[in-house]
Amino acid sequence: MEIIANLFKLTIILLFIINVFKIIIDFIYILFPKKQAKIKLLRIHEEKNQHESFFCLNIIYEYEFKGEIINGSKLNSFNNIYRKKRSDLESIINKRSYNGYIDVYVNPFFPKKSYAFPLRWNKIFPISSIIISTVVFLILYFTSNL
């Protein structure tokens, strides 16, 4: 039983670390150089689950970095942007795009890695998973030492 409890603690810790790491990566990408990218495909589609529906953004863009033409589709480190209203996604796109182009943040060390919308992920999932994993870990930690 103790092995299962330790594996559960390890899983909670890993979930916490992964989410914090992804948030840090998004902050780092804001420091990377911006490149103008041509939007090749921009699509907003609806995803439904049992309780509600969300709108999701998909984008494919093309940019040039040091003479090389590169295609990208990453939005951010979580690679998603979900919103409850289609108009919220359209607003995000309109703030960042112009005449069929968008600014993307390009990793200068790995030019094929770029993000179009760092820090625009659905904040509910990563933040709530960090909070929940912290609370569960603390409960397990303090109850196992009693």
mmCIF file with all atom_site columns, C-alpha atoms in Angstrom:
data_model
loop_
_atom_site.group_PDB
_atom_site.id
_atom_site.type_symbol
_atom_site.label_atom_id
_atom_site.label_alt_id
_atom_site.label_comp_id
_atom_site.label_asym_id
_atom_site.label_entity_id
_atom_site.label_seq_id
_atom_site.pdbx_PDB_ins_code
_atom_site.Cartn_x
_atom_site.Cartn_y
_atom_site.Cartn_z
_atom_site.occupancy
_atom_site.B_iso_or_equiv
_atom_site.pdbx_formal_charge
_atom_site.auth_seq_id
_atom_site.auth_comp_id
_atom_site.auth_asym_id
_atom_site.auth_atom_id
_atom_site.pdbx_PDB_model_num
ATOM 1   C CA . MET A 1 1   ? 0.000   0.000  0.000   1.00 0.00 ? 1   MET A CA 1
ATOM 2   C CA . GLU A 1 2   ? 2.894   2.316  0.772   1.00 0.00 ? 2   GLU A CA 1
ATOM 3   C CA . ILE A 1 3   ? 4.304   1.791  -2.735  1.00 0.00 ? 3   ILE A CA 1
ATOM 4   C CA . ILE A 1 4   ? 1.020   2.899  -4.301  1.00 0.00 ? 4   ILE A CA 1
ATOM 5   C CA . ALA A 1 5   ? 0.898   5.975  -2.073  1.00 0.00 ? 5   ALA A CA 1
ATOM 6   C CA . ASN A 1 6   ? 4.472   6.869  -3.044  1.00 0.00 ? 6   ASN A CA 1
ATOM 7   C CA . LEU A 1 7   ? 3.717   6.385  -6.745  1.00 0.00 ? 7   LEU A CA 1
ATOM 8   C CA . PHE A 1 8   ? 0.679   8.615  -6.371  1.00 0.00 ? 8   PHE A CA 1
ATOM 9   C CA . LYS A 1 9   ? 2.802   11.285 -4.668  1.00 0.00 ? 9   LYS A CA 1
ATOM 10  C CA . LEU A 1 10  ? 5.367   11.027 -7.453  1.00 0.00 ? 10  LEU A CA 1
ATOM 11  C CA . THR A 1 11  ? 2.639   11.413 -10.077 1.00 0.00 ? 11  THR A CA 1
ATOM 12  C CA . ILE A 1 12  ? 1.295   14.504 -8.338  1.00 0.00 ? 12  ILE A CA 1
ATOM 13  C CA . ILE A 1 13  ? 4.784   16.001 -8.116  1.00 0.00 ? 13  ILE A CA 1
ATOM 14  C CA . LEU A 1 14  ? 5.448   15.302 -11.808 1.00 0.00 ? 14  LEU A CA 1
ATOM 15  C CA . LEU A 1 15  ? 2.144   16.891 -12.816 1.00 0.00 ? 15  LEU A CA 1
ATOM 16  C CA . PHE A 1 16  ? 3.053   19.969 -10.810 1.00 0.00 ? 16  PHE A CA 1
ATOM 17  C CA . ILE A 1 17  ? 6.561   20.194 -12.304 1.00 0.00 ? 17  ILE A CA 1
ATOM 18  C CA . ILE A 1 18  ? 5.366   19.717 -15.889 1.00 0.00 ? 18  ILE A CA 1
ATOM 19  C CA . ASN A 1 19  ? 2.739   22.449 -15.634 1.00 0.00 ? 19  ASN A CA 1
ATOM 20  C CA . VAL A 1 20  ? 5.088   24.909 -13.944 1.00 0.00 ? 20  VAL A CA 1
ATOM 21  C CA . PHE A 1 21  ? 7.751   24.134 -16.557 1.00 0.00 ? 21  PHE A CA 1
ATOM 22  C CA . LYS A 1 22  ? 5.320   24.799 -19.419 1.00 0.00 ? 22  LYS A CA 1
ATOM 23  C CA . ILE A 1 23  ? 4.313   28.133 -17.912 1.00 0.00 ? 23  ILE A CA 1
ATOM 24  C CA . ILE A 1 24  ? 7.982   29.116 -17.562 1.00 0.00 ? 24  ILE A CA 1
ATOM 25  C CA . ILE A 1 25  ? 8.630   28.099 -21.191 1.00 0.00 ? 25  ILE A CA 1
ATOM 26  C CA . ASP A 1 26  ? 5.837   30.407 -22.348 1.00 0.00 ? 26  ASP A CA 1
ATOM 27  C CA . PHE A 1 27  ? 7.358   33.306 -20.415 1.00 0.00 ? 27  PHE A CA 1
ATOM 28  C CA . ILE A 1 28  ? 10.760  32.575 -21.979 1.00 0.00 ? 28  ILE A CA 1
ATOM 29  C CA . TYR A 1 29  ? 9.279   32.589 -25.506 1.00 0.00 ? 29  TYR A CA 1
ATOM 30  C CA . ILE A 1 30  ? 8.131   36.173 -25.028 1.00 0.00 ? 30  ILE A CA 1
ATOM 31  C CA . LEU A 1 31  ? 11.815  37.105 -24.789 1.00 0.00 ? 31  LEU A CA 1
ATOM 32  C CA . PHE A 1 32  ? 12.626  35.428 -28.122 1.00 0.00 ? 32  PHE A CA 1
ATOM 33  C CA . PRO A 1 33  ? 12.660  37.401 -31.380 1.00 0.00 ? 33  PRO A CA 1
ATOM 34  C CA . LYS A 1 34  ? 9.393   38.006 -33.199 1.00 0.00 ? 34  LYS A CA 1
ATOM 35  C CA . LYS A 1 35  ? 9.097   37.086 -36.852 1.00 0.00 ? 35  LYS A CA 1
ATOM 36  C CA . GLN A 1 36  ? 6.311   37.958 -39.211 1.00 0.00 ? 36  GLN A CA 1
ATOM 37  C CA . ALA A 1 37  ? 4.602   34.778 -40.380 1.00 0.00 ? 37  ALA A CA 1
ATOM 38  C CA . LYS A 1 38  ? 2.109   34.278 -43.178 1.00 0.00 ? 38  LYS A CA 1
ATOM 39  C CA . ILE A 1 39  ? -1.079  32.591 -42.009 1.00 0.00 ? 39  ILE A CA 1
ATOM 40  C CA . LYS A 1 40  ? -1.671  29.537 -44.204 1.00 0.00 ? 40  LYS A CA 1
ATOM 41  C CA . LEU A 1 41  ? -4.630  28.114 -42.281 1.00 0.00 ? 41  LEU A CA 1
ATOM 42  C CA . LEU A 1 42  ? -6.718  29.592 -39.514 1.00 0.00 ? 42  LEU A CA 1
ATOM 43  C CA . ARG A 1 43  ? -9.636  27.630 -38.168 1.00 0.00 ? 43  ARG A CA 1
ATOM 44  C CA . ILE A 1 44  ? -11.871 27.920 -35.146 1.00 0.00 ? 44  ILE A CA 1
ATOM 45  C CA . HIS A 1 45  ? -13.824 24.781 -34.384 1.00 0.00 ? 45  HIS A CA 1
ATOM 46  C CA . GLU A 1 46  ? -16.167 23.694 -31.652 1.00 0.00 ? 46  GLU A CA 1
ATOM 47  C CA . GLU A 1 47  ? -15.373 20.828 -29.293 1.00 0.00 ? 47  GLU A CA 1
ATOM 48  C CA . LYS A 1 48  ? -18.049 19.380 -27.056 1.00 0.00 ? 48  LYS A CA 1
ATOM 49  C CA . ASN A 1 49  ? -17.969 17.182 -24.008 1.00 0.00 ? 49  ASN A CA 1
ATOM 50  C CA . GLN A 1 50  ? -20.831 15.873 -21.912 1.00 0.00 ? 50  GLN A CA 1
ATOM 51  C CA . HIS A 1 51  ? -21.417 19.134 -20.073 1.00 0.00 ? 51  HIS A CA 1
ATOM 52  C CA . GLU A 1 52  ? -20.423 22.042 -22.285 1.00 0.00 ? 52  GLU A CA 1
ATOM 53  C CA . SER A 1 53  ? -18.799 23.116 -25.500 1.00 0.00 ? 53  SER A CA 1
ATOM 54  C CA . PHE A 1 54  ? -15.632 25.069 -26.185 1.00 0.00 ? 54  PHE A CA 1
ATOM 55  C CA . PHE A 1 55  ? -14.128 26.731 -29.195 1.00 0.00 ? 55  PHE A CA 1
ATOM 56  C CA . CYS A 1 56  ? -10.592 25.791 -30.164 1.00 0.00 ? 56  CYS A CA 1
ATOM 57  C CA . LEU A 1 57  ? -8.078  27.538 -32.416 1.00 0.00 ? 57  LEU A CA 1
ATOM 58  C CA . ASN A 1 58  ? -5.958  25.814 -35.052 1.00 0.00 ? 58  ASN A CA 1
ATOM 59  C CA . ILE A 1 59  ? -3.407  27.714 -37.085 1.00 0.00 ? 59  ILE A CA 1
ATOM 60  C CA . ILE A 1 60  ? -0.669  26.909 -39.576 1.00 0.00 ? 60  ILE A CA 1
ATOM 61  C CA . TYR A 1 61  ? 1.797   29.648 -40.397 1.00 0.00 ? 61  TYR A CA 1
ATOM 62  C CA . GLU A 1 62  ? 4.964   30.070 -42.428 1.00 0.00 ? 62  GLU A CA 1
ATOM 63  C CA . TYR A 1 63  ? 7.956   32.218 -41.508 1.00 0.00 ? 63  TYR A CA 1
ATOM 64  C CA . GLU A 1 64  ? 11.513  32.764 -42.642 1.00 0.00 ? 64  GLU A CA 1
ATOM 65  C CA . PHE A 1 65  ? 14.434  32.447 -40.254 1.00 0.00 ? 65  PHE A CA 1
ATOM 66  C CA . LYS A 1 66  ? 18.006  32.919 -41.478 1.00 0.00 ? 66  LYS A CA 1
ATOM 67  C CA . GLY A 1 67  ? 16.989  32.219 -45.061 1.00 0.00 ? 67  GLY A CA 1
ATOM 68  C CA . GLU A 1 68  ? 15.040  29.047 -44.267 1.00 0.00 ? 68  GLU A CA 1
ATOM 69  C CA . ILE A 1 69  ? 11.267  28.843 -44.806 1.00 0.00 ? 69  ILE A CA 1
ATOM 70  C CA . ILE A 1 70  ? 9.661   27.094 -41.846 1.00 0.00 ? 70  ILE A CA 1
ATOM 71  C CA . ASN A 1 71  ? 6.073   25.993 -41.255 1.00 0.00 ? 71  ASN A CA 1
ATOM 72  C CA . GLY A 1 72  ? 4.725   26.127 -37.729 1.00 0.00 ? 72  GLY A CA 1
ATOM 73  C CA . SER A 1 73  ? 1.501   25.337 -35.955 1.00 0.00 ? 73  SER A CA 1
ATOM 74  C CA . LYS A 1 74  ? 2.315   25.631 -32.258 1.00 0.00 ? 74  LYS A CA 1
ATOM 75  C CA . LEU A 1 75  ? 0.210   28.098 -30.340 1.00 0.00 ? 75  LEU A CA 1
ATOM 76  C CA . ASN A 1 76  ? 1.983   27.894 -26.971 1.00 0.00 ? 76  ASN A CA 1
ATOM 77  C CA . SER A 1 77  ? 3.602   25.324 -24.688 1.00 0.00 ? 77  SER A CA 1
ATOM 78  C CA . PHE A 1 78  ? 0.203   23.752 -23.976 1.00 0.00 ? 78  PHE A CA 1
ATOM 79  C CA . ASN A 1 79  ? -0.550  23.948 -27.724 1.00 0.00 ? 79  ASN A CA 1
ATOM 80  C CA . ASN A 1 80  ? -4.135  24.960 -27.216 1.00 0.00 ? 80  ASN A CA 1
ATOM 81  C CA . ILE A 1 81  ? -6.353  27.931 -26.825 1.00 0.00 ? 81  ILE A CA 1
ATOM 82  C CA . TYR A 1 82  ? -9.867  27.129 -25.662 1.00 0.00 ? 82  TYR A CA 1
ATOM 83  C CA . ARG A 1 83  ? -12.571 29.662 -24.984 1.00 0.00 ? 83  ARG A CA 1
ATOM 84  C CA . LYS A 1 84  ? -16.268 29.335 -24.242 1.00 0.00 ? 84  LYS A CA 1
ATOM 85  C CA . LYS A 1 85  ? -17.214 31.959 -26.808 1.00 0.00 ? 85  LYS A CA 1
ATOM 86  C CA . ARG A 1 86  ? -16.127 32.056 -30.425 1.00 0.00 ? 86  ARG A CA 1
ATOM 87  C CA . SER A 1 87  ? -15.909 35.853 -30.216 1.00 0.00 ? 87  SER A CA 1
ATOM 88  C CA . ASP A 1 88  ? -13.214 35.563 -27.511 1.00 0.00 ? 88  ASP A CA 1
ATOM 89  C CA . LEU A 1 89  ? -10.993 33.589 -29.888 1.00 0.00 ? 89  LEU A CA 1
ATOM 90  C CA . GLU A 1 90  ? -11.709 35.986 -32.724 1.00 0.00 ? 90  GLU A CA 1
ATOM 91  C CA . SER A 1 91  ? -10.679 38.862 -30.471 1.00 0.00 ? 91  SER A CA 1
ATOM 92  C CA . ILE A 1 92  ? -7.355  37.166 -29.650 1.00 0.00 ? 92  ILE A CA 1
ATOM 93  C CA . ILE A 1 93  ? -6.696  36.602 -33.355 1.00 0.00 ? 93  ILE A CA 1
ATOM 94  C CA . ASN A 1 94  ? -7.652  40.150 -34.342 1.00 0.00 ? 94  ASN A CA 1
ATOM 95  C CA . LYS A 1 95  ? -5.274  41.638 -31.769 1.00 0.00 ? 95  LYS A CA 1
ATOM 96  C CA . ARG A 1 96  ? -2.321  39.690 -33.166 1.00 0.00 ? 96  ARG A CA 1
ATOM 97  C CA . SER A 1 97  ? -2.990  39.295 -36.894 1.00 0.00 ? 97  SER A CA 1
ATOM 98  C CA . TYR A 1 98  ? -2.983  41.785 -39.742 1.00 0.00 ? 98  TYR A CA 1
ATOM 99  C CA . ASN A 1 99  ? -3.457  41.368 -43.506 1.00 0.00 ? 99  ASN A CA 1
ATOM 100 C CA . GLY A 1 100 ? -3.008  37.597 -43.352 1.00 0.00 ? 100 GLY A CA 1
ATOM 101 C CA . TYR A 1 101 ? 0.129   37.786 -41.195 1.00 0.00 ? 101 TYR A CA 1
ATOM 102 C CA . ILE A 1 102 ? 0.864   37.173 -37.549 1.00 0.00 ? 102 ILE A CA 1
ATOM 103 C CA . ASP A 1 103 ? 3.893   37.737 -35.344 1.00 0.00 ? 103 ASP A CA 1
ATOM 104 C CA . VAL A 1 104 ? 5.360   34.525 -33.949 1.00 0.00 ? 104 VAL A CA 1
ATOM 105 C CA . TYR A 1 105 ? 8.022   34.097 -31.301 1.00 0.00 ? 105 TYR A CA 1
ATOM 106 C CA . VAL A 1 106 ? 10.889  32.008 -32.691 1.00 0.00 ? 106 VAL A CA 1
ATOM 107 C CA . ASN A 1 107 ? 13.344  30.082 -30.556 1.00 0.00 ? 107 ASN A CA 1
ATOM 108 C CA . PRO A 1 108 ? 16.732  31.250 -31.928 1.00 0.00 ? 108 PRO A CA 1
ATOM 109 C CA . PHE A 1 109 ? 18.409  28.016 -30.774 1.00 0.00 ? 109 PHE A CA 1
ATOM 110 C CA . PHE A 1 110 ? 15.784  25.792 -32.421 1.00 0.00 ? 110 PHE A CA 1
ATOM 111 C CA . PRO A 1 111 ? 14.273  27.922 -35.220 1.00 0.00 ? 111 PRO A CA 1
ATOM 112 C CA . LYS A 1 112 ? 11.688  25.260 -36.102 1.00 0.00 ? 112 LYS A CA 1
ATOM 113 C CA . LYS A 1 113 ? 10.102  25.832 -32.692 1.00 0.00 ? 113 LYS A CA 1
ATOM 114 C CA . SER A 1 114 ? 7.874   28.867 -32.562 1.00 0.00 ? 114 SER A CA 1
ATOM 115 C CA . TYR A 1 115 ? 4.783   29.947 -30.676 1.00 0.00 ? 115 TYR A CA 1
ATOM 116 C CA . ALA A 1 116 ? 2.075   32.168 -32.079 1.00 0.00 ? 116 ALA A CA 1
ATOM 117 C CA . PHE A 1 117 ? 0.252   32.866 -28.807 1.00 0.00 ? 117 PHE A CA 1
ATOM 118 C CA . PRO A 1 118 ? 2.427   32.313 -25.730 1.00 0.00 ? 118 PRO A CA 1
ATOM 119 C CA . LEU A 1 119 ? 0.575   32.854 -22.454 1.00 0.00 ? 119 LEU A CA 1
ATOM 120 C CA . ARG A 1 120 ? -2.811  32.640 -24.193 1.00 0.00 ? 120 ARG A CA 1
ATOM 121 C CA . TRP A 1 121 ? -3.595  29.089 -23.097 1.00 0.00 ? 121 TRP A CA 1
ATOM 122 C CA . ASN A 1 122 ? -6.631  28.132 -21.126 1.00 0.00 ? 122 ASN A CA 1
ATOM 123 C CA . LYS A 1 123 ? -5.410  29.149 -17.700 1.00 0.00 ? 123 LYS A CA 1
ATOM 124 C CA . ILE A 1 124 ? -7.973  27.059 -15.842 1.00 0.00 ? 124 ILE A CA 1
ATOM 125 C CA . PHE A 1 125 ? -6.277  23.726 -16.561 1.00 0.00 ? 125 PHE A CA 1
ATOM 126 C CA . PRO A 1 126 ? -2.640  24.453 -15.691 1.00 0.00 ? 126 PRO A CA 1
ATOM 127 C CA . ILE A 1 127 ? -3.353  26.716 -12.748 1.00 0.00 ? 127 ILE A CA 1
ATOM 128 C CA . SER A 1 128 ? -6.009  24.420 -11.273 1.00 0.00 ? 128 SER A CA 1
ATOM 129 C CA . SER A 1 129 ? -3.830  21.338 -11.761 1.00 0.00 ? 129 SER A CA 1
ATOM 130 C CA . ILE A 1 130 ? -0.959  23.091 -9.980  1.00 0.00 ? 130 ILE A CA 1
ATOM 131 C CA . ILE A 1 131 ? -3.227  24.045 -7.080  1.00 0.00 ? 131 ILE A CA 1
ATOM 132 C CA . ILE A 1 132 ? -4.890  20.623 -6.868  1.00 0.00 ? 132 ILE A CA 1
ATOM 133 C CA . SER A 1 133 ? -1.600  18.738 -7.102  1.00 0.00 ? 133 SER A CA 1
ATOM 134 C CA . THR A 1 134 ? -0.109  20.934 -4.374  1.00 0.00 ? 134 THR A CA 1
ATOM 135 C CA . VAL A 1 135 ? -3.090  20.418 -2.066  1.00 0.00 ? 135 VAL A CA 1
ATOM 136 C CA . VAL A 1 136 ? -3.201  16.653 -2.675  1.00 0.00 ? 136 VAL A CA 1
ATOM 137 C CA . PHE A 1 137 ? 0.536   16.354 -2.132  1.00 0.00 ? 137 PHE A CA 1
ATOM 138 C CA . LEU A 1 138 ? 0.372   18.317 1.117   1.00 0.00 ? 138 LEU A CA 1
ATOM 139 C CA . ILE A 1 139 ? -2.533  16.206 2.372   1.00 0.00 ? 139 ILE A CA 1
ATOM 140 C CA . LEU A 1 140 ? -0.705  12.987 1.520   1.00 0.00 ? 140 LEU A CA 1
ATOM 141 C CA . TYR A 1 141 ? 2.540   14.246 2.976   1.00 0.00 ? 141 TYR A CA 1
ATOM 142 C CA . PHE A 1 142 ? 1.122   15.359 6.304   1.00 0.00 ? 142 PHE A CA 1
ATOM 143 C CA . THR A 1 143 ? -1.215  12.390 6.757   1.00 0.00 ? 143 THR A CA 1
ATOM 144 C CA . SER A 1 144 ? 1.504   9.841  5.978   1.00 0.00 ? 144 SER A CA 1
ATOM 145 C CA . ASN A 1 145 ? 3.834   11.278 8.632   1.00 0.00 ? 145 ASN A CA 1
ATOM 146 C CA . LEU A 1 146 ? 1.301   11.158 11.472  1.00 0.00 ? 146 LEU A CA 1
#
